[in-house]
């Protein structure tokens, strides 16, 4: 899995029937800043993931990829390869806090 | 999943029997321009995806990869690893519109 | 899926029993030249794919990756992650021909 | 599979029901230093993996990705794509030790 | 699949029960030198693969990734994503030999 920031959303009217009614969010994978090792940085990549948890713009989330994206009750039969499986409260690296949801960072 | 622009198509006469009759489009993955954060840019990569929605050249589409590409009624038994699951109407990032189908961009 | 040029072959005597008798080709993934947008270029990567279509050196082929590589009659039970599913006749990008088998390019 | 260093952990209260109670660690993939060929280096990437072995910060671990991450008794039905399958004692490359757990390196 | 050189091995005492007794080798993916097109070069990456063929350090091998790594008799139920499926005798690219096991290269 990887950590990602929710940055936006997409609208698609013409889509595979089973995809109707599912929320699709834009997520930007994040990685540890390997210089300071004290904060998370964007990787600059853009992915689309299904959300079933009510994640909102700005949230840091956990994203599961591949066939396992279908292992949630809501996504079992969907043609999807990425799903949000958690909204992150905090991230600690080497005993230091590198992300806390209340920080808004 | 990822966003991609349909840029062309391929013709193949000699192919695996089950692939006959399926439309194969060239798709170019797009990502957010992380400088301006106001538009989408090509990643410069080239993939081939099966289309069952009638997508056309220039359309921005949603592409699903991996075994999940077989989770649509038309692709269940095909040896494919990418399928177009939606034609994108609009993309919003951080409250701004970065793509709208009518813009032709 | 991706487009690739067949560039060679490998020989392996000592292999997993089920792999015996299957043709293994070297394929080099190609992408669109994003400068001219008029020809295909090598990505410089090297993959091995199973061939069941009689593809030959120089041919541009369609390659399917992952578990779907087992979705052809000949590859159902093989420990493989890539199979050639088509020999490409022509590729068109933005109304222009960027590859034609007869060109020998 | 790949080698990775455990560098931290994440906390997520709001998550997919089946994920509750599973330990999620931050792992940083490592590779051989191809200059000296005598030590392992970080790749600078950040992944999240489920741990069922009691791995701790600083440990070098073996990580399995994809659908196979569900092939352990504890992870069978989870929406996960990475699991720690071993804690590494030592790594030898070309007859030389490049990692030994007691070294603390 | 990809070609890789076996460069070493790892030892792990504390591991998922089903992994006990399986040989884990370090493999370094190789690609064609796209300048000379006459030899294989390391990609500098480091992967771990299960070996069931008795491959040894220095051998060039064929590696299968993903769920298909479980399609050999010995690996059916293992949490692994890479297996060695062949020991390479020779590699030919564009009619030239770029690798021969007896060369020791």
mmCIF file of N, CA and C in Angstrom, chain A residues 1-3 30-32 34 37 40 45 52-55 62-73 83-95 98 101, chain D residues 5-19 24 26 28 30 42-50 57 65-67 69-70 76-82:
data_model
loop_
_atom_site.group_PDB
_atom_site.id
_atom_site.type_symbol
_atom_site.label_atom_id
_atom_site.label_comp_id
_atom_site.label_asym_id
_atom_site.label_seq_id
_atom_site.Cartn_x
_atom_site.Cartn_y
_atom_site.Cartn_z
ATOM 1 N N UNK A 1 0.848 -1.193 0.000
ATOM 2 C CA UNK A 1 0.000 0.000 0.000
ATOM 3 C C UNK A 1 0.884 1.244 0.000
ATOM 4 N N UNK A 2 0.301 2.374 -0.295
ATOM 5 C CA UNK A 2 1.067 3.611 -0.221
ATOM 6 C C UNK A 2 0.217 4.715 0.403
ATOM 7 N N UNK A 3 0.896 5.751 0.902
ATOM 8 C CA UNK A 3 0.230 6.921 1.461
ATOM 9 C C UNK A 3 -0.027 7.896 0.325
ATOM 10 N N UNK A 30 2.448 9.993 -1.678
ATOM 11 C CA UNK A 30 3.442 10.737 -0.915
ATOM 12 C C UNK A 30 4.545 9.784 -0.475
ATOM 13 N N UNK A 31 5.730 10.348 -0.238
ATOM 14 C CA UNK A 31 6.846 9.553 0.275
ATOM 15 C C UNK A 31 7.555 10.386 1.334
ATOM 16 N N UNK A 32 8.397 9.733 2.111
ATOM 17 C CA UNK A 32 9.179 10.443 3.107
ATOM 18 C C UNK A 32 10.212 11.311 2.406
ATOM 19 N N UNK A 34 13.577 12.169 2.027
ATOM 20 C CA UNK A 34 14.739 11.406 2.498
ATOM 21 C C UNK A 34 15.921 12.298 2.853
ATOM 22 N N UNK A 37 14.073 13.682 6.467
ATOM 23 C CA UNK A 37 13.400 12.565 7.137
ATOM 24 C C UNK A 37 12.413 13.065 8.202
ATOM 25 N N UNK A 40 6.573 14.483 4.876
ATOM 26 C CA UNK A 40 6.174 13.730 3.697
ATOM 27 C C UNK A 40 6.135 14.677 2.499
ATOM 28 N N UNK A 45 2.938 12.032 -8.766
ATOM 29 C CA UNK A 45 2.138 11.131 -9.598
ATOM 30 C C UNK A 45 0.638 11.337 -9.341
ATOM 31 N N UNK A 52 -14.732 4.627 -0.179
ATOM 32 C CA UNK A 52 -15.942 4.142 0.489
ATOM 33 C C UNK A 52 -15.989 4.631 1.932
ATOM 34 N N UNK A 53 -15.025 5.524 2.301
ATOM 35 C CA UNK A 53 -14.894 5.947 3.700
ATOM 36 C C UNK A 53 -15.276 7.406 3.944
ATOM 37 N N UNK A 54 -15.614 8.121 2.868
ATOM 38 C CA UNK A 54 -15.948 9.527 3.049
ATOM 39 C C UNK A 54 -14.720 10.410 3.186
ATOM 40 N N UNK A 55 -13.630 10.042 2.536
ATOM 41 C CA UNK A 55 -12.409 10.861 2.563
ATOM 42 C C UNK A 55 -12.663 12.164 1.826
ATOM 43 N N UNK A 62 -4.672 5.831 3.001
ATOM 44 C CA UNK A 62 -3.949 4.610 2.670
ATOM 45 C C UNK A 62 -4.611 4.032 1.422
ATOM 46 N N UNK A 63 -3.817 3.714 0.398
ATOM 47 C CA UNK A 63 -4.376 3.196 -0.852
ATOM 48 C C UNK A 63 -3.869 1.784 -1.103
ATOM 49 N N UNK A 64 -4.785 0.882 -1.410
ATOM 50 C CA UNK A 64 -4.444 -0.505 -1.756
ATOM 51 C C UNK A 64 -4.626 -0.674 -3.259
ATOM 52 N N UNK A 65 -3.640 -1.282 -3.910
ATOM 53 C CA UNK A 65 -3.685 -1.456 -5.362
ATOM 54 C C UNK A 65 -3.872 -2.908 -5.785
ATOM 55 N N UNK A 66 -4.197 -3.094 -7.047
ATOM 56 C CA UNK A 66 -4.255 -4.429 -7.630
ATOM 57 C C UNK A 66 -5.553 -5.137 -7.329
ATOM 58 N N UNK A 67 -5.548 -6.459 -7.469
ATOM 59 C CA UNK A 67 -6.772 -7.240 -7.300
ATOM 60 C C UNK A 67 -7.325 -7.118 -5.886
ATOM 61 N N UNK A 68 -6.459 -6.821 -4.913
ATOM 62 C CA UNK A 68 -6.895 -6.679 -3.521
ATOM 63 C C UNK A 68 -7.817 -5.483 -3.331
ATOM 64 N N UNK A 69 -7.842 -4.566 -4.295
ATOM 65 C CA UNK A 69 -8.753 -3.414 -4.210
ATOM 66 C C UNK A 69 -10.205 -3.892 -4.247
ATOM 67 N N UNK A 70 -10.386 -5.139 -4.631
ATOM 68 C CA UNK A 70 -11.744 -5.699 -4.682
ATOM 69 C C UNK A 70 -12.115 -6.432 -3.396
ATOM 70 N N UNK A 71 -11.232 -6.407 -2.398
ATOM 71 C CA UNK A 71 -11.491 -7.147 -1.155
ATOM 72 C C UNK A 71 -12.213 -6.308 -0.084
ATOM 73 N N UNK A 72 -13.053 -5.373 -0.495
ATOM 74 C CA UNK A 72 -13.909 -4.674 0.471
ATOM 75 C C UNK A 72 -15.352 -4.989 0.056
ATOM 76 N N UNK A 73 -16.295 -4.928 1.002
ATOM 77 C CA UNK A 73 -17.679 -5.294 0.688
ATOM 78 C C UNK A 73 -18.264 -4.495 -0.487
ATOM 79 N N UNK A 83 -8.185 1.299 -4.162
ATOM 80 C CA UNK A 83 -9.254 1.674 -3.240
ATOM 81 C C UNK A 83 -8.623 2.306 -1.992
ATOM 82 N N UNK A 84 -9.319 3.276 -1.438
ATOM 83 C CA UNK A 84 -8.864 3.888 -0.189
ATOM 84 C C UNK A 84 -9.305 2.989 0.959
ATOM 85 N N UNK A 85 -8.343 2.512 1.782
ATOM 86 C CA UNK A 85 -8.705 1.587 2.860
ATOM 87 C C UNK A 85 -8.595 2.213 4.241
ATOM 88 N N UNK A 86 -8.090 3.442 4.317
ATOM 89 C CA UNK A 86 -7.996 4.105 5.612
ATOM 90 C C UNK A 86 -7.731 5.590 5.466
ATOM 91 N N UNK A 87 -8.237 6.377 6.440
ATOM 92 C CA UNK A 87 -7.896 7.797 6.499
ATOM 93 C C UNK A 87 -6.865 7.907 7.613
ATOM 94 N N UNK A 88 -5.721 8.498 7.303
ATOM 95 C CA UNK A 88 -4.584 8.488 8.223
ATOM 96 C C UNK A 88 -4.710 9.576 9.298
ATOM 97 N N UNK A 89 -4.518 9.181 10.570
ATOM 98 C CA UNK A 89 -4.499 10.141 11.677
ATOM 99 C C UNK A 89 -3.081 10.678 11.889
ATOM 100 N N UNK A 90 -2.115 9.766 11.915
ATOM 101 C CA UNK A 90 -0.742 10.204 12.157
ATOM 102 C C UNK A 90 0.260 9.217 11.573
ATOM 103 N N UNK A 91 1.426 9.751 11.261
ATOM 104 C CA UNK A 91 2.523 8.955 10.702
ATOM 105 C C UNK A 91 3.772 9.260 11.519
ATOM 106 N N UNK A 92 4.416 8.214 12.022
ATOM 107 C CA UNK A 92 5.657 8.386 12.766
ATOM 108 C C UNK A 92 6.789 7.684 12.038
ATOM 109 N N UNK A 93 7.924 8.362 11.895
ATOM 110 C CA UNK A 93 9.120 7.775 11.291
ATOM 111 C C UNK A 93 10.292 8.030 12.232
ATOM 112 N N UNK A 94 10.974 6.962 12.574
ATOM 113 C CA UNK A 94 12.125 7.065 13.483
ATOM 114 C C UNK A 94 11.806 7.922 14.715
ATOM 115 N N UNK A 95 10.719 7.564 15.373
ATOM 116 C CA UNK A 95 10.254 8.190 16.637
ATOM 117 C C UNK A 95 9.727 9.628 16.482
ATOM 118 N N UNK A 98 5.794 12.756 11.548
ATOM 119 C CA UNK A 98 5.992 13.417 10.247
ATOM 120 C C UNK A 98 4.657 13.844 9.639
ATOM 121 N N UNK A 101 -3.020 14.574 11.508
ATOM 122 C CA UNK A 101 -4.182 15.104 10.791
ATOM 123 C C UNK A 101 -4.577 16.495 11.259
ATOM 124 N N UNK D 5 13.608 -1.681 4.864
ATOM 125 C CA UNK D 5 13.866 -1.332 6.256
ATOM 126 C C UNK D 5 12.553 -0.825 6.850
ATOM 127 N N UNK D 6 12.215 -1.290 8.045
ATOM 128 C CA UNK D 6 11.051 -0.757 8.755
ATOM 129 C C UNK D 6 11.467 0.580 9.350
ATOM 130 N N UNK D 7 10.772 1.655 8.977
ATOM 131 C CA UNK D 7 11.178 2.980 9.461
ATOM 132 C C UNK D 7 10.137 3.646 10.351
ATOM 133 N N UNK D 8 8.926 3.141 10.383
ATOM 134 C CA UNK D 8 7.912 3.799 11.202
ATOM 135 C C UNK D 8 6.580 3.098 11.142
ATOM 136 N N UNK D 9 5.550 3.822 11.552
ATOM 137 C CA UNK D 9 4.210 3.232 11.580
ATOM 138 C C UNK D 9 3.162 4.310 11.350
ATOM 139 N N UNK D 10 1.946 3.875 11.062
ATOM 140 C CA UNK D 10 0.857 4.820 10.839
ATOM 141 C C UNK D 10 -0.313 4.464 11.747
ATOM 142 N N UNK D 11 -1.121 5.476 12.055
ATOM 143 C CA UNK D 11 -2.342 5.254 12.824
ATOM 144 C C UNK D 11 -3.512 5.717 11.970
ATOM 145 N N UNK D 12 -4.543 4.857 11.897
ATOM 146 C CA UNK D 12 -5.734 5.193 11.124
ATOM 147 C C UNK D 12 -6.948 4.654 11.878
ATOM 148 N N UNK D 13 -7.798 5.552 12.344
ATOM 149 C CA UNK D 13 -8.979 5.116 13.095
ATOM 150 C C UNK D 13 -10.112 4.772 12.140
ATOM 151 N N UNK D 14 -10.272 5.618 11.139
ATOM 152 C CA UNK D 14 -11.365 5.443 10.188
ATOM 153 C C UNK D 14 -10.864 4.577 9.043
ATOM 154 N N UNK D 15 -11.181 3.280 9.105
ATOM 155 C CA UNK D 15 -10.683 2.428 8.025
ATOM 156 C C UNK D 15 -11.674 1.320 7.673
ATOM 157 N N UNK D 16 -11.398 0.636 6.588
ATOM 158 C CA UNK D 16 -12.217 -0.489 6.163
ATOM 159 C C UNK D 16 -12.282 -1.472 7.336
ATOM 160 N N UNK D 17 -13.501 -1.933 7.671
ATOM 161 C CA UNK D 17 -13.745 -2.767 8.850
ATOM 162 C C UNK D 17 -12.731 -3.911 9.025
ATOM 163 N N UNK D 18 -12.488 -4.665 7.969
ATOM 164 C CA UNK D 18 -11.610 -5.837 8.061
ATOM 165 C C UNK D 18 -10.160 -5.483 8.398
ATOM 166 N N UNK D 19 -9.803 -4.216 8.241
ATOM 167 C CA UNK D 19 -8.418 -3.806 8.503
ATOM 168 C C UNK D 19 -8.155 -3.537 9.987
ATOM 169 N N UNK D 24 0.179 -1.820 10.759
ATOM 170 C CA UNK D 24 0.638 -1.270 9.484
ATOM 171 C C UNK D 24 1.967 -0.558 9.688
ATOM 172 N N UNK D 26 5.603 1.293 8.089
ATOM 173 C CA UNK D 26 6.212 1.979 6.948
ATOM 174 C C UNK D 26 7.489 1.230 6.601
ATOM 175 N N UNK D 28 10.806 0.964 3.778
ATOM 176 C CA UNK D 28 11.573 1.676 2.759
ATOM 177 C C UNK D 28 12.376 0.640 1.993
ATOM 178 N N UNK D 30 15.092 -1.334 -0.003
ATOM 179 C CA UNK D 30 16.535 -1.200 -0.097
ATOM 180 C C UNK D 30 17.039 -1.951 -1.323
ATOM 181 N N UNK D 42 19.070 2.722 0.668
ATOM 182 C CA UNK D 42 17.646 2.964 0.506
ATOM 183 C C UNK D 42 17.351 3.375 -0.937
ATOM 184 N N UNK D 43 16.164 3.055 -1.416
ATOM 185 C CA UNK D 43 15.736 3.509 -2.744
ATOM 186 C C UNK D 43 14.994 4.840 -2.611
ATOM 187 N N UNK D 44 14.714 5.240 -1.372
ATOM 188 C CA UNK D 44 14.004 6.497 -1.158
ATOM 189 C C UNK D 44 12.499 6.403 -1.320
ATOM 190 N N UNK D 45 12.008 5.191 -1.553
ATOM 191 C CA UNK D 45 10.560 5.024 -1.725
ATOM 192 C C UNK D 45 9.897 4.695 -0.382
ATOM 193 N N UNK D 46 8.606 4.912 -0.274
ATOM 194 C CA UNK D 46 7.873 4.691 0.970
ATOM 195 C C UNK D 46 6.657 3.805 0.712
ATOM 196 N N UNK D 47 6.623 2.642 1.332
ATOM 197 C CA UNK D 47 5.474 1.753 1.201
ATOM 198 C C UNK D 47 4.893 1.421 2.572
ATOM 199 N N UNK D 48 3.676 0.950 2.594
ATOM 200 C CA UNK D 48 3.043 0.493 3.823
ATOM 201 C C UNK D 48 2.786 -1.005 3.674
ATOM 202 N N UNK D 49 3.167 -1.783 4.694
ATOM 203 C CA UNK D 49 2.958 -3.233 4.649
ATOM 204 C C UNK D 49 2.345 -3.713 5.963
ATOM 205 N N UNK D 50 1.552 -4.770 5.892
ATOM 206 C CA UNK D 50 0.993 -5.393 7.084
ATOM 207 C C UNK D 50 2.074 -6.256 7.729
ATOM 208 N N UNK D 57 11.031 -1.202 14.332
ATOM 209 C CA UNK D 57 11.757 -0.158 13.620
ATOM 210 C C UNK D 57 13.225 -0.519 13.512
ATOM 211 N N UNK D 65 4.515 -8.501 -2.416
ATOM 212 C CA UNK D 65 3.503 -7.589 -2.958
ATOM 213 C C UNK D 65 2.431 -8.305 -3.775
ATOM 214 N N UNK D 66 1.356 -7.588 -4.050
ATOM 215 C CA UNK D 66 0.313 -8.082 -4.941
ATOM 216 C C UNK D 66 -0.646 -9.022 -4.249
ATOM 217 N N UNK D 67 -1.368 -9.812 -5.043
ATOM 218 C CA UNK D 67 -2.392 -10.699 -4.494
ATOM 219 C C UNK D 67 -1.794 -11.725 -3.544
ATOM 220 N N UNK D 69 0.095 -11.232 -1.198
ATOM 221 C CA UNK D 69 0.138 -10.695 0.169
ATOM 222 C C UNK D 69 -1.010 -11.269 0.987
ATOM 223 N N UNK D 70 -1.975 -11.860 0.314
ATOM 224 C CA UNK D 70 -3.114 -12.461 1.023
ATOM 225 C C UNK D 70 -2.896 -13.947 1.305
ATOM 226 N N UNK D 76 -5.653 -13.418 4.716
ATOM 227 C CA UNK D 76 -6.437 -14.039 3.634
ATOM 228 C C UNK D 76 -7.507 -13.170 2.980
ATOM 229 N N UNK D 77 -8.269 -12.442 3.788
ATOM 230 C CA UNK D 77 -9.410 -11.718 3.226
ATOM 231 C C UNK D 77 -9.241 -10.205 3.288
ATOM 232 N N UNK D 78 -8.004 -9.749 3.493
ATOM 233 C CA UNK D 78 -7.779 -8.305 3.659
ATOM 234 C C UNK D 78 -7.540 -7.576 2.341
ATOM 235 N N UNK D 79 -7.999 -6.324 2.269
ATOM 236 C CA UNK D 79 -7.699 -5.483 1.099
ATOM 237 C C UNK D 79 -6.293 -4.890 1.246
ATOM 238 N N UNK D 80 -5.297 -5.739 1.096
ATOM 239 C CA UNK D 80 -3.903 -5.301 1.238
ATOM 240 C C UNK D 80 -3.104 -5.796 0.040
ATOM 241 N N UNK D 81 -2.024 -5.085 -0.276
ATOM 242 C CA UNK D 81 -1.180 -5.495 -1.404
ATOM 243 C C UNK D 81 0.284 -5.658 -1.008
ATOM 244 N N UNK D 82 0.560 -5.674 0.310
ATOM 245 C CA UNK D 82 1.948 -5.867 0.757
ATOM 246 C C UNK D 82 1.949 -6.414 2.167
#
